[in-house]
């Protein structure tokens, strides 16, 4: 599974195998808003309880993985 890495300048996807500690990152997996994926979500990014990833972030099976450092 890939990992979403947030940087104020950009967001990139990093393969989960790039995790140097080999720790389980499944708890960082977020469900992407289904309405957002259809461009129909009326809630803002802050109001919706589901992820609203930017266009360049790959969504896999309706989910993305957040970078732990970005949510600290």
Short mmCIF file of N, CA and C in Angstrom, two decimals:
data_model
loop_
_atom_site.label_atom_id
_atom_site.label_comp_id
_atom_site.label_asym_id
_atom_site.label_seq_id
_atom_site.Cartn_x
_atom_site.Cartn_y
_atom_site.Cartn_z
N UNK A 1 0.86 -1.18 0.00
CA UNK A 1 0.00 0.00 0.00
C UNK A 1 0.90 1.24 0.00
N UNK A 2 0.44 2.29 -0.61
CA UNK A 2 1.21 3.52 -0.68
C UNK A 2 0.90 4.40 0.52
N UNK A 3 1.75 5.36 0.74
CA UNK A 3 1.60 6.27 1.88
C UNK A 3 1.55 7.70 1.37
N UNK A 4 0.58 8.46 1.88
CA UNK A 4 0.42 9.86 1.51
C UNK A 4 1.32 10.69 2.40
N UNK A 5 2.21 11.46 1.79
CA UNK A 5 3.13 12.30 2.54
C UNK A 5 2.76 13.75 2.29
N UNK A 6 2.48 14.48 3.35
CA UNK A 6 2.04 15.87 3.21
C UNK A 6 3.21 16.80 3.51
N UNK A 7 3.37 17.72 2.63
CA UNK A 7 4.39 18.75 2.75
C UNK A 7 3.66 20.03 2.38
N UNK A 8 3.83 21.13 3.11
CA UNK A 8 3.09 22.35 2.77
C UNK A 8 3.21 22.74 1.29
N UNK A 9 4.31 22.42 0.66
CA UNK A 9 4.51 22.78 -0.74
C UNK A 9 3.82 21.80 -1.68
N UNK A 10 3.78 20.53 -1.30
CA UNK A 10 3.18 19.52 -2.17
C UNK A 10 2.87 18.26 -1.38
N UNK A 11 2.05 17.39 -1.97
CA UNK A 11 1.76 16.09 -1.38
C UNK A 11 2.22 15.05 -2.38
N UNK A 12 2.85 13.99 -1.89
CA UNK A 12 3.33 12.94 -2.76
C UNK A 12 2.96 11.58 -2.17
N UNK A 13 2.96 10.56 -3.01
CA UNK A 13 2.70 9.20 -2.58
C UNK A 13 4.05 8.50 -2.46
N UNK A 14 4.25 7.82 -1.35
CA UNK A 14 5.48 7.08 -1.11
C UNK A 14 5.09 5.63 -0.90
N UNK A 15 5.71 4.68 -1.60
CA UNK A 15 5.36 3.28 -1.39
C UNK A 15 5.54 2.88 0.07
N UNK A 16 4.66 2.03 0.57
CA UNK A 16 4.72 1.60 1.96
C UNK A 16 6.04 0.89 2.24
N UNK A 17 6.63 0.28 1.24
CA UNK A 17 7.89 -0.41 1.43
C UNK A 17 9.02 0.57 1.73
N UNK A 18 8.78 1.87 1.50
CA UNK A 18 9.79 2.88 1.78
C UNK A 18 9.86 3.19 3.28
N UNK A 19 8.96 2.61 4.07
CA UNK A 19 8.95 2.83 5.51
C UNK A 19 10.18 2.16 6.11
N UNK A 20 11.17 2.95 6.56
CA UNK A 20 12.43 2.37 7.04
C UNK A 20 12.26 1.54 8.31
N UNK A 21 11.23 1.81 9.10
CA UNK A 21 11.04 1.08 10.35
C UNK A 21 10.22 -0.19 10.15
N UNK A 22 9.59 -0.34 8.97
CA UNK A 22 8.79 -1.52 8.71
C UNK A 22 7.55 -1.62 9.58
N UNK A 23 7.09 -0.49 10.15
CA UNK A 23 5.93 -0.50 11.03
C UNK A 23 4.65 -0.54 10.22
N UNK A 24 3.61 -1.07 10.82
CA UNK A 24 2.30 -1.19 10.18
C UNK A 24 1.66 0.19 10.08
N UNK A 25 1.34 0.62 8.87
CA UNK A 25 0.76 1.94 8.66
C UNK A 25 -0.73 1.86 8.37
N UNK A 26 -1.35 0.70 8.55
CA UNK A 26 -2.78 0.57 8.24
C UNK A 26 -3.64 1.49 9.09
N UNK A 27 -3.21 1.83 10.29
CA UNK A 27 -4.02 2.71 11.13
C UNK A 27 -4.04 4.14 10.59
N UNK A 28 -3.14 4.45 9.64
CA UNK A 28 -3.12 5.76 9.01
C UNK A 28 -3.99 5.81 7.75
N UNK A 29 -4.63 4.70 7.42
CA UNK A 29 -5.46 4.64 6.23
C UNK A 29 -6.77 5.40 6.45
N UNK A 30 -7.08 6.27 5.49
CA UNK A 30 -8.29 7.08 5.57
C UNK A 30 -9.20 6.76 4.39
N UNK A 31 -10.49 6.72 4.66
CA UNK A 31 -11.46 6.52 3.58
C UNK A 31 -11.69 7.84 2.87
N UNK A 32 -11.67 7.80 1.55
CA UNK A 32 -11.90 8.99 0.74
C UNK A 32 -13.41 9.18 0.61
N UNK A 33 -13.85 10.41 0.71
CA UNK A 33 -15.26 10.77 0.60
C UNK A 33 -15.79 10.35 -0.78
N UNK A 34 -16.83 9.52 -0.78
CA UNK A 34 -17.40 9.05 -2.05
C UNK A 34 -18.00 10.20 -2.84
N UNK A 35 -18.66 11.11 -2.15
CA UNK A 35 -19.25 12.27 -2.83
C UNK A 35 -18.15 13.15 -3.42
N UNK A 36 -17.04 13.30 -2.70
CA UNK A 36 -15.91 14.10 -3.19
C UNK A 36 -15.35 13.49 -4.48
N UNK A 37 -15.26 12.16 -4.53
CA UNK A 37 -14.75 11.49 -5.72
C UNK A 37 -15.65 11.72 -6.93
N UNK A 38 -16.92 11.98 -6.70
CA UNK A 38 -17.87 12.28 -7.79
C UNK A 38 -18.03 13.79 -7.99
N UNK A 39 -17.22 14.58 -7.30
CA UNK A 39 -17.29 16.05 -7.35
C UNK A 39 -18.65 16.57 -6.90
N UNK A 40 -19.23 15.91 -5.89
CA UNK A 40 -20.56 16.29 -5.41
C UNK A 40 -20.60 16.58 -3.91
N UNK A 41 -19.47 16.58 -3.22
CA UNK A 41 -19.47 16.81 -1.77
C UNK A 41 -19.69 18.30 -1.50
N UNK A 42 -20.71 18.61 -0.72
CA UNK A 42 -21.03 20.00 -0.41
C UNK A 42 -20.30 20.49 0.84
N UNK A 43 -19.60 19.58 1.53
CA UNK A 43 -18.87 19.95 2.75
C UNK A 43 -17.44 20.38 2.40
N UNK A 44 -16.88 21.24 3.24
CA UNK A 44 -15.48 21.64 3.04
C UNK A 44 -14.57 20.51 3.54
N UNK A 45 -13.28 20.63 3.25
CA UNK A 45 -12.32 19.63 3.72
C UNK A 45 -12.36 19.50 5.23
N UNK A 46 -12.58 20.58 5.94
CA UNK A 46 -12.61 20.57 7.40
C UNK A 46 -13.92 20.06 7.98
N UNK A 47 -15.00 20.17 7.23
CA UNK A 47 -16.31 19.75 7.71
C UNK A 47 -16.60 18.27 7.46
N UNK A 48 -15.99 17.70 6.44
CA UNK A 48 -16.26 16.32 6.06
C UNK A 48 -15.37 15.38 6.86
N UNK A 49 -15.95 14.29 7.36
CA UNK A 49 -15.15 13.36 8.17
C UNK A 49 -14.32 12.41 7.32
N UNK A 50 -14.50 12.45 6.00
CA UNK A 50 -13.73 11.61 5.10
C UNK A 50 -12.67 12.45 4.38
N UNK A 51 -11.67 11.77 3.83
CA UNK A 51 -10.55 12.46 3.17
C UNK A 51 -10.99 13.11 1.86
N UNK A 52 -10.42 14.29 1.58
CA UNK A 52 -10.59 15.02 0.32
C UNK A 52 -9.19 15.23 -0.26
N UNK A 53 -8.57 14.19 -0.83
CA UNK A 53 -7.19 14.33 -1.32
C UNK A 53 -7.10 15.21 -2.56
N UNK A 54 -5.95 15.88 -2.75
CA UNK A 54 -5.76 16.69 -3.96
C UNK A 54 -5.70 15.79 -5.19
N UNK A 55 -5.91 16.37 -6.37
CA UNK A 55 -5.99 15.57 -7.61
C UNK A 55 -4.76 14.70 -7.91
N UNK A 56 -3.58 15.12 -7.51
CA UNK A 56 -2.38 14.35 -7.85
C UNK A 56 -2.12 13.17 -6.91
N UNK A 57 -2.97 12.98 -5.89
CA UNK A 57 -2.80 11.88 -4.94
C UNK A 57 -3.61 10.68 -5.44
N UNK A 58 -2.95 9.54 -5.53
CA UNK A 58 -3.60 8.32 -6.00
C UNK A 58 -4.49 7.73 -4.92
N UNK A 59 -5.73 7.43 -5.29
CA UNK A 59 -6.68 6.79 -4.39
C UNK A 59 -6.72 5.32 -4.76
N UNK A 60 -6.51 4.44 -3.77
CA UNK A 60 -6.52 3.01 -4.02
C UNK A 60 -7.66 2.38 -3.24
N UNK A 61 -8.59 1.78 -3.95
CA UNK A 61 -9.75 1.14 -3.32
C UNK A 61 -10.50 2.09 -2.40
N UNK A 62 -10.59 3.35 -2.80
CA UNK A 62 -11.34 4.33 -2.02
C UNK A 62 -10.64 4.79 -0.75
N UNK A 63 -9.33 4.55 -0.66
CA UNK A 63 -8.59 4.90 0.55
C UNK A 63 -7.25 5.54 0.20
N UNK A 64 -6.73 6.34 1.14
CA UNK A 64 -5.39 6.90 1.06
C UNK A 64 -4.73 6.70 2.42
N UNK A 65 -3.42 6.77 2.45
CA UNK A 65 -2.68 6.64 3.70
C UNK A 65 -2.06 7.99 4.03
N UNK A 66 -2.36 8.51 5.21
CA UNK A 66 -1.83 9.80 5.64
C UNK A 66 -0.43 9.63 6.23
N UNK A 67 0.39 10.64 6.06
CA UNK A 67 1.72 10.66 6.67
C UNK A 67 1.55 11.01 8.15
N UNK A 68 2.14 10.21 9.02
CA UNK A 68 2.04 10.44 10.46
C UNK A 68 2.53 11.84 10.83
N UNK A 69 3.64 12.28 10.23
CA UNK A 69 4.20 13.58 10.57
C UNK A 69 3.25 14.73 10.21
N UNK A 70 2.42 14.54 9.19
CA UNK A 70 1.51 15.62 8.78
C UNK A 70 0.32 15.76 9.73
N UNK A 71 0.03 14.73 10.54
CA UNK A 71 -1.13 14.82 11.44
C UNK A 71 -0.73 14.99 12.89
N UNK A 72 0.57 15.11 13.18
CA UNK A 72 1.03 15.33 14.56
C UNK A 72 0.61 16.68 15.05
#
